[in-house]
XYZ file of N, CA and C in Angstrom:
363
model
N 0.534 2.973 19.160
C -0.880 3.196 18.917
C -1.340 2.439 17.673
N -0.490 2.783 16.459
C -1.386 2.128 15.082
C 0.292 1.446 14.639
N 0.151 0.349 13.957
C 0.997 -0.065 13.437
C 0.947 -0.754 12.105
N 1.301 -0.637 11.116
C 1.003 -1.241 9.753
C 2.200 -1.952 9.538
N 2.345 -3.225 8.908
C 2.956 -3.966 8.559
C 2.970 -4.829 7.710
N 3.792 -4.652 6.691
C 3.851 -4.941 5.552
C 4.860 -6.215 5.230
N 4.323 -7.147 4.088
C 4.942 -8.542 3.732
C 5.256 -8.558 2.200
N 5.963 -9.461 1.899
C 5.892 -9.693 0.380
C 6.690 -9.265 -0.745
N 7.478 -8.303 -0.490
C 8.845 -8.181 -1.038
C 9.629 -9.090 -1.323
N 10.547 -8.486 -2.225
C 11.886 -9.460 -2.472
C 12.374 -9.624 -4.101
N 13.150 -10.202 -4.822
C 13.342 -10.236 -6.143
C 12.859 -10.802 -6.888
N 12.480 -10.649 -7.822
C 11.479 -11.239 -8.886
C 12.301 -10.424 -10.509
N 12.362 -11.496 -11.469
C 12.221 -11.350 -12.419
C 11.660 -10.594 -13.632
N 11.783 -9.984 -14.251
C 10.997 -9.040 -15.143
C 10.041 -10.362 -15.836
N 8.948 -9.728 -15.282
C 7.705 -10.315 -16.177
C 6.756 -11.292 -15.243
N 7.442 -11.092 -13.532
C 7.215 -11.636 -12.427
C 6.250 -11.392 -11.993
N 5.501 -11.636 -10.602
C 4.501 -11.975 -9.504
C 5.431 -11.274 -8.424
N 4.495 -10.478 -7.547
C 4.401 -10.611 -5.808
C 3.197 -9.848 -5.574
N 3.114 -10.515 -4.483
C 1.488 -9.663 -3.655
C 2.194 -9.422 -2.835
N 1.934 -7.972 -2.347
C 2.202 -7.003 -1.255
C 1.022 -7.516 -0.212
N 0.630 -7.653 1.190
C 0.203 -7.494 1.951
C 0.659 -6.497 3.616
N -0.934 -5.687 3.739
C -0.075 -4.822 4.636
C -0.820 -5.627 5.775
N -1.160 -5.185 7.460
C -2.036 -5.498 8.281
C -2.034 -4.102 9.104
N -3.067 -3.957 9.598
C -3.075 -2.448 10.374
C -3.398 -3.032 11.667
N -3.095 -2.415 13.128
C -3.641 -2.878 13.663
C -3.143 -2.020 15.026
N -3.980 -1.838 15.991
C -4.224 -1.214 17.339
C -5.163 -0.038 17.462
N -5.492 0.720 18.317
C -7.256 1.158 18.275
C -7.400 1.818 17.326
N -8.253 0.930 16.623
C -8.347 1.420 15.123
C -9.368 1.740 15.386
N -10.361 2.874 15.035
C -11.855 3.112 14.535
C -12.513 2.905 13.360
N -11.634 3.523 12.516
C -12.035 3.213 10.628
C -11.045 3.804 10.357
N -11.153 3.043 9.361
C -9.687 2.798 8.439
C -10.725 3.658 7.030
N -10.346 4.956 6.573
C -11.168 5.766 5.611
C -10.458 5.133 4.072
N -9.136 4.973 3.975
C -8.680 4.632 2.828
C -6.997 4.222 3.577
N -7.092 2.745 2.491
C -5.673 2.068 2.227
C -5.042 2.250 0.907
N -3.473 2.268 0.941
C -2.811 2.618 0.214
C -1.529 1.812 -0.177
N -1.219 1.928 -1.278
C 0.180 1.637 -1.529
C 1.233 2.925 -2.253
N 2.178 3.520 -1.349
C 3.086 3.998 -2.119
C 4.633 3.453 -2.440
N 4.976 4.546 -3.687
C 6.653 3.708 -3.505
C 7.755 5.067 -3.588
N 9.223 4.367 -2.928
C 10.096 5.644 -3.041
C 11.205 4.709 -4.084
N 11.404 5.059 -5.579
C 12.456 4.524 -6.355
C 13.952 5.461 -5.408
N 15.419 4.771 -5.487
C 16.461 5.758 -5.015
C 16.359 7.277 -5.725
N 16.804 8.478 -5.496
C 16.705 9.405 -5.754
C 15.492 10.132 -6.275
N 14.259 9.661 -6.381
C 13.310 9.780 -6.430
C 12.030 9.842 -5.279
N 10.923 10.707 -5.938
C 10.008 11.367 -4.575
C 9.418 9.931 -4.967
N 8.613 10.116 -3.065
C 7.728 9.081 -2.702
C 6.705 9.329 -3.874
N 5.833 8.436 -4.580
C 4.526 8.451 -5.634
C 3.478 7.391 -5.160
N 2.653 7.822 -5.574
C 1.369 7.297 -5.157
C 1.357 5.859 -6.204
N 1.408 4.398 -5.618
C 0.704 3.359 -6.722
C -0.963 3.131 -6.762
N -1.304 2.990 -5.543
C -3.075 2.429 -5.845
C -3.542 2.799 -4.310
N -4.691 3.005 -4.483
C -5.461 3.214 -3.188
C -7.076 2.869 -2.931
N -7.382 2.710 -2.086
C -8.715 2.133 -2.432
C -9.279 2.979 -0.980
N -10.690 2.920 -1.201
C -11.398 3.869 0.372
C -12.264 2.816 0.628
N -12.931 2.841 1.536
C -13.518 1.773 2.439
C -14.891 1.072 1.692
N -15.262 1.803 1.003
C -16.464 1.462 0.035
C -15.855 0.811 -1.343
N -14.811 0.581 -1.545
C -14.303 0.061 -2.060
C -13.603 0.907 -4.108
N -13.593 2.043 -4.135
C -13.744 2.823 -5.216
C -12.016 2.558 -4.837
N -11.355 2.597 -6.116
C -9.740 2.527 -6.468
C -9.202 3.708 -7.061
N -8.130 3.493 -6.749
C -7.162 4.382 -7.375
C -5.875 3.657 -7.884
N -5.565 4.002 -8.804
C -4.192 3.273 -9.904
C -3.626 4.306 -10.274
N -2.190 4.456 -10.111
C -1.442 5.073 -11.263
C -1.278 4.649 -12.559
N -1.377 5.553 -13.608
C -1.193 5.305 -14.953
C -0.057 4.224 -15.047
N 0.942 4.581 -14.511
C 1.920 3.401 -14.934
C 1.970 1.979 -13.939
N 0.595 1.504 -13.674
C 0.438 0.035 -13.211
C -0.642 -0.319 -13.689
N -1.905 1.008 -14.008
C -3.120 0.223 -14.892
C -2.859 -1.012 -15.675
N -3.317 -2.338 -15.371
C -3.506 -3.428 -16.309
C -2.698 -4.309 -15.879
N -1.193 -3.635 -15.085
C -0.789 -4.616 -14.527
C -0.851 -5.099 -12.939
N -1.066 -3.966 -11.911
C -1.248 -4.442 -10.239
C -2.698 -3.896 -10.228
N -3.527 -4.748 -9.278
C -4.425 -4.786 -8.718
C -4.596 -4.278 -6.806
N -5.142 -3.391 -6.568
C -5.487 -3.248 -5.016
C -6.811 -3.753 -4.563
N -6.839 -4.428 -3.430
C -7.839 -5.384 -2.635
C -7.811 -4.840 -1.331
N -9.015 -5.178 -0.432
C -9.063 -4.703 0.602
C -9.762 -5.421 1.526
N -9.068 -5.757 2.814
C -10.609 -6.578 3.844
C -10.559 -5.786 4.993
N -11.884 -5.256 4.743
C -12.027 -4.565 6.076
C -12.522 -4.878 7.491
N -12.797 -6.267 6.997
C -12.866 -6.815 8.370
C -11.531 -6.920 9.043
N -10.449 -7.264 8.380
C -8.920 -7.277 8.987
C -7.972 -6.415 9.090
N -8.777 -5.354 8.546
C -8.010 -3.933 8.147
C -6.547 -4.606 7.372
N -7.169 -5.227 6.297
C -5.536 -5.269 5.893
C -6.083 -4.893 4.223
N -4.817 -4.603 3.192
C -4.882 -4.174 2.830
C -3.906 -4.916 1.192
N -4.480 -5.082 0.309
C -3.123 -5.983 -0.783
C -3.020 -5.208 -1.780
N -1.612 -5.828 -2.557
C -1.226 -5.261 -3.761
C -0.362 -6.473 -4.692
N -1.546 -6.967 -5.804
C -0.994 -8.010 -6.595
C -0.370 -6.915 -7.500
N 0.890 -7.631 -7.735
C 1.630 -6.860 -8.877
C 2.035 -8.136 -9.989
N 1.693 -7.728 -11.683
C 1.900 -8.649 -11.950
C 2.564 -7.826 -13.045
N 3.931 -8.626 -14.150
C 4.162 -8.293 -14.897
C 4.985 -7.314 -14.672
N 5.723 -7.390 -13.769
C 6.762 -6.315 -13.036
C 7.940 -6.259 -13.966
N 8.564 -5.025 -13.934
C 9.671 -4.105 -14.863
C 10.651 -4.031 -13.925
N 11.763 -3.302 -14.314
C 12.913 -2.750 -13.323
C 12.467 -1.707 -13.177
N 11.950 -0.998 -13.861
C 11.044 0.374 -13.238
C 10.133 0.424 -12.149
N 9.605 -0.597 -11.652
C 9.107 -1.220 -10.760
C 9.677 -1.256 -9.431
N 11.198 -0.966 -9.563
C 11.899 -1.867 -8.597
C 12.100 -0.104 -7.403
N 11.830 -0.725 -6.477
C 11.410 0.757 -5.540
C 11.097 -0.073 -3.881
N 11.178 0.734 -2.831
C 10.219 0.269 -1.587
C 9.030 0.624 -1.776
N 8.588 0.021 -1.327
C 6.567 -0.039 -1.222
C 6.530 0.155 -0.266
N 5.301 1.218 0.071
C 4.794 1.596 1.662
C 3.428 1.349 1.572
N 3.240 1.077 2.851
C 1.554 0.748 3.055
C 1.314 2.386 3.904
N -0.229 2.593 3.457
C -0.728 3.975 4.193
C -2.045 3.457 4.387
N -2.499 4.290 5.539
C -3.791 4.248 6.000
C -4.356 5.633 6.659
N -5.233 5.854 6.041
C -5.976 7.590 6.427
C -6.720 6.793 7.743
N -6.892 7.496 9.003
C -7.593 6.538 9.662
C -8.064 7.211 11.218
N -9.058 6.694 11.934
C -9.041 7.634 12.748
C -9.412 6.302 14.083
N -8.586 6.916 15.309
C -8.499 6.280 16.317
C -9.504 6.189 17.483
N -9.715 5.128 18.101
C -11.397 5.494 19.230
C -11.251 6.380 19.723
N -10.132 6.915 20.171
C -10.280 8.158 21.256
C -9.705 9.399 20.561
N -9.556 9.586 19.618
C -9.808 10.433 18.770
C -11.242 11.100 17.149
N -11.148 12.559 17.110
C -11.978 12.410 16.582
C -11.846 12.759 14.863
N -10.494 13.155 15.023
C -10.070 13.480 14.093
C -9.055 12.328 12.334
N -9.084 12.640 11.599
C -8.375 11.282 10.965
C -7.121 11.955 10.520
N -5.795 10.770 10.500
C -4.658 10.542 10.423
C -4.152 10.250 9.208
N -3.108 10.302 8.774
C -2.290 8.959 7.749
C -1.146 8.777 8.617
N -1.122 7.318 8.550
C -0.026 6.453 8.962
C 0.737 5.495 8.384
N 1.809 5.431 8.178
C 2.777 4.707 7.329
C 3.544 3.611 7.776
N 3.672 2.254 6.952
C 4.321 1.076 7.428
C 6.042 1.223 7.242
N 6.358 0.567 7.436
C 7.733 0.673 7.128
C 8.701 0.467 6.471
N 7.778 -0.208 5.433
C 8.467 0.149 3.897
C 9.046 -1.699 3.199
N 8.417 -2.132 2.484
C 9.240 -3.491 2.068
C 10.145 -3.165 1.047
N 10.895 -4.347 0.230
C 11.844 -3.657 -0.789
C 11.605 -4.333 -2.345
N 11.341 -4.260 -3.002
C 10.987 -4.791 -4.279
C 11.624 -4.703 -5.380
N 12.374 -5.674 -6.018
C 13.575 -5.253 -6.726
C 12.989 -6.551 -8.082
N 12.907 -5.987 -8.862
C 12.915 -6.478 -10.593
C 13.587 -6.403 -11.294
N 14.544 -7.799 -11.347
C 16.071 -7.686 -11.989
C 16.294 -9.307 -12.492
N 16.484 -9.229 -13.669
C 17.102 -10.824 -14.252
C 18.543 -10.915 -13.778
């Protein structure tokens, strides 16, 4: 039915670049809000940034200043520039989407499948 899929992972350097990109896609109606979360090992899933369709954000304290969330809603897709990345950083990233389907009337969250992001000299 809905599938999100996510790009842009991989190793980077402390003090590095990557843009996350997700894509959503199959009967989509509206997409209410996109997301980025992450799961570090032994640690709960946490919220990084989120944005709702009108475009108002959300940041966690510990990425203010350094990742940015973007959004096109014409493509239902969904980004995450990260800049200035730590080993604290280093976690899977999930893409989310609150969202509700044509033949439904109700709205969802649905989750991609996770890229891997590792910040290590």
């Amino acid at each position: 039915q809905v599938q999100l899929v996510e790009s842009g992972g991989g190793l980077v350097q402390p003090g590095g670049s990557l843009r996350l990109s997700c894509a959503a896609s199959g009967s989509i109606f509206d997409i209410r809000v996109m997301g980025w979360y992450r799961q570090a090992p032994g640690k709960e899933r946490e919220l990084v940034a989120d944005i709702v369709s009108g475009g108002t954000k959300n940041l966690a304290d510990s990425v203010k200043g350094r990742f940015t969330i973007s959004r096109d809603n014409a493509q239902n897709m969904v980004y995450l520039q990260m800049n200035n990345l730590k080993p604290e950083d280093t976690a899977v990233y999930y893409c989310s989407a609150y969202l509700r389907l044509h033949y439904s009337s109700a709205y969802s969250l649905y989750w991609g499948q996770g890229t891997q992001v590792t910040v290590s000299s």
